[in-house]
Amino acid sequence: ELDITYQELESYRKTHTVCEICGRTIEESVKWDSKNAPKGFCVDHDHNTSRFRGLLCSVCNRQLGWYEKHREKIEQYLNK
């Protein structure tokens, strides 16, 4: 369970209207012709601690998940 209440999340959404990684609005980040397009930002959280981190567009949310899954190998490569 996330460490943020529904009311806190709704309040947060009012003041955070762009993706916290790429800075795009939901309108800028979504192709609305897709029936699978999200209608809002993804609620990002740490999967180990359930700590709420912020709101992300679906593209950044997927890329962050991929990065977290491959972080060790990516960091090893970058630090060669």
PDB file of C-alpha atoms in Angstrom:
ATOM      1  CA  GLU A   1       0.000   0.000   0.000  1.00  0.00           C
ATOM      2  CA  LEU A   2       1.300   3.461  -0.928  1.00  0.00           C
ATOM      3  CA  ASP A   3       2.416   5.864   1.776  1.00  0.00           C
ATOM      4  CA  ILE A   4       0.076   8.594   0.488  1.00  0.00           C
ATOM      5  CA  THR A   5      -3.655   8.920   1.024  1.00  0.00           C
ATOM      6  CA  TYR A   6      -6.153   9.416  -1.774  1.00  0.00           C
ATOM      7  CA  GLN A   7      -6.792  12.977  -0.557  1.00  0.00           C
ATOM      8  CA  GLU A   8      -3.050  13.762  -0.482  1.00  0.00           C
ATOM      9  CA  LEU A   9      -2.666  12.343  -3.989  1.00  0.00           C
ATOM     10  CA  GLU A  10      -5.553  14.415  -5.339  1.00  0.00           C
ATOM     11  CA  SER A  11      -4.052  17.539  -3.768  1.00  0.00           C
ATOM     12  CA  TYR A  12      -0.648  16.656  -5.246  1.00  0.00           C
ATOM     13  CA  ARG A  13      -2.211  16.238  -8.719  1.00  0.00           C
ATOM     14  CA  LYS A  14      -3.545  19.807  -8.575  1.00  0.00           C
ATOM     15  CA  THR A  15      -0.062  21.297  -8.171  1.00  0.00           C
ATOM     16  CA  HIS A  16       1.918  18.838 -10.324  1.00  0.00           C
ATOM     17  CA  THR A  17       0.547  19.084 -13.845  1.00  0.00           C
ATOM     18  CA  VAL A  18       3.538  17.905 -15.867  1.00  0.00           C
ATOM     19  CA  CYS A  19       5.553  14.685 -15.931  1.00  0.00           C
ATOM     20  CA  GLU A  20       8.200  14.963 -13.247  1.00  0.00           C
ATOM     21  CA  ILE A  21      10.894  13.554 -15.547  1.00  0.00           C
ATOM     22  CA  CYS A  22      10.288  14.940 -19.050  1.00  0.00           C
ATOM     23  CA  GLY A  23       8.157  17.969 -18.145  1.00  0.00           C
ATOM     24  CA  ARG A  24       5.433  17.267 -20.709  1.00  0.00           C
ATOM     25  CA  THR A  25       1.743  17.708 -19.955  1.00  0.00           C
ATOM     26  CA  ILE A  26      -0.502  14.685 -20.339  1.00  0.00           C
ATOM     27  CA  GLU A  27      -1.797  16.185 -23.598  1.00  0.00           C
ATOM     28  CA  GLU A  28       1.753  16.505 -24.949  1.00  0.00           C
ATOM     29  CA  SER A  29       2.767  12.999 -23.934  1.00  0.00           C
ATOM     30  CA  VAL A  30      -0.195  10.917 -25.132  1.00  0.00           C
ATOM     31  CA  LYS A  31      -1.389  10.025 -28.604  1.00  0.00           C
ATOM     32  CA  TRP A  32      -5.111  10.276 -28.006  1.00  0.00           C
ATOM     33  CA  ASP A  33      -5.980   8.179 -31.062  1.00  0.00           C
ATOM     34  CA  SER A  34      -4.834   5.140 -29.107  1.00  0.00           C
ATOM     35  CA  LYS A  35      -7.663   3.418 -27.271  1.00  0.00           C
ATOM     36  CA  ASN A  36      -5.106   2.242 -24.687  1.00  0.00           C
ATOM     37  CA  ALA A  37      -3.800   5.758 -23.973  1.00  0.00           C
ATOM     38  CA  PRO A  38      -3.833   6.627 -20.273  1.00  0.00           C
ATOM     39  CA  LYS A  39      -6.136   9.477 -19.344  1.00  0.00           C
ATOM     40  CA  GLY A  40      -3.788  10.793 -16.668  1.00  0.00           C
ATOM     41  CA  PHE A  41      -0.311  10.475 -15.210  1.00  0.00           C
ATOM     42  CA  CYS A  42       1.009   7.273 -13.681  1.00  0.00           C
ATOM     43  CA  VAL A  43       1.477   7.256  -9.916  1.00  0.00           C
ATOM     44  CA  ASP A  44       5.154   6.363  -9.497  1.00  0.00           C
ATOM     45  CA  HIS A  45       6.335   4.573  -6.374  1.00  0.00           C
ATOM     46  CA  ASP A  46       9.273   2.560  -5.115  1.00  0.00           C
ATOM     47  CA  HIS A  47       8.293  -1.083  -5.555  1.00  0.00           C
ATOM     48  CA  ASN A  48      10.407  -2.159  -2.569  1.00  0.00           C
ATOM     49  CA  THR A  49       9.149   0.382  -0.031  1.00  0.00           C
ATOM     50  CA  SER A  50       5.817   1.515  -1.586  1.00  0.00           C
ATOM     51  CA  ARG A  51       7.029   5.101  -1.089  1.00  0.00           C
ATOM     52  CA  PHE A  52       5.241   7.540  -3.402  1.00  0.00           C
ATOM     53  CA  ARG A  53       7.696   9.378  -5.673  1.00  0.00           C
ATOM     54  CA  GLY A  54       5.554  11.433  -8.033  1.00  0.00           C
ATOM     55  CA  LEU A  55       3.535  11.563 -11.247  1.00  0.00           C
ATOM     56  CA  LEU A  56       4.955  10.447 -14.592  1.00  0.00           C
ATOM     57  CA  CYS A  57       3.713  10.190 -18.152  1.00  0.00           C
ATOM     58  CA  SER A  58       3.335   6.604 -19.330  1.00  0.00           C
ATOM     59  CA  VAL A  59       6.469   6.793 -21.492  1.00  0.00           C
ATOM     60  CA  CYS A  60       8.700   7.914 -18.616  1.00  0.00           C
ATOM     61  CA  ASN A  61       7.031   5.463 -16.243  1.00  0.00           C
ATOM     62  CA  ARG A  62       7.841   2.539 -18.559  1.00  0.00           C
ATOM     63  CA  GLN A  63      11.387   3.759 -19.188  1.00  0.00           C
ATOM     64  CA  LEU A  64      12.029   4.243 -15.471  1.00  0.00           C
ATOM     65  CA  GLY A  65      10.816   0.697 -14.798  1.00  0.00           C
ATOM     66  CA  TRP A  66      13.169  -0.612 -17.474  1.00  0.00           C
ATOM     67  CA  TYR A  67      16.058   1.402 -16.032  1.00  0.00           C
ATOM     68  CA  GLU A  68      15.412   0.140 -12.503  1.00  0.00           C
ATOM     69  CA  LYS A  69      15.354  -3.445 -13.768  1.00  0.00           C
ATOM     70  CA  HIS A  70      18.705  -2.986 -15.564  1.00  0.00           C
ATOM     71  CA  ARG A  71      20.322  -0.367 -13.289  1.00  0.00           C
ATOM     72  CA  GLU A  72      23.313  -2.431 -12.186  1.00  0.00           C
ATOM     73  CA  LYS A  73      24.394  -3.340 -15.718  1.00  0.00           C
ATOM     74  CA  ILE A  74      23.787   0.212 -16.973  1.00  0.00           C
ATOM     75  CA  GLU A  75      25.911   1.706 -14.182  1.00  0.00           C
ATOM     76  CA  GLN A  76      28.662  -0.843 -14.786  1.00  0.00           C
ATOM     77  CA  TYR A  77      28.705   0.094 -18.443  1.00  0.00           C
ATOM     78  CA  LEU A  78      28.718   3.846 -17.787  1.00  0.00           C
ATOM     79  CA  ASN A  79      31.545   3.532 -15.269  1.00  0.00           C
ATOM     80  CA  LYS A  80      33.922   1.568 -17.563  1.00  0.00           C
TER      81      LYS A  80
END
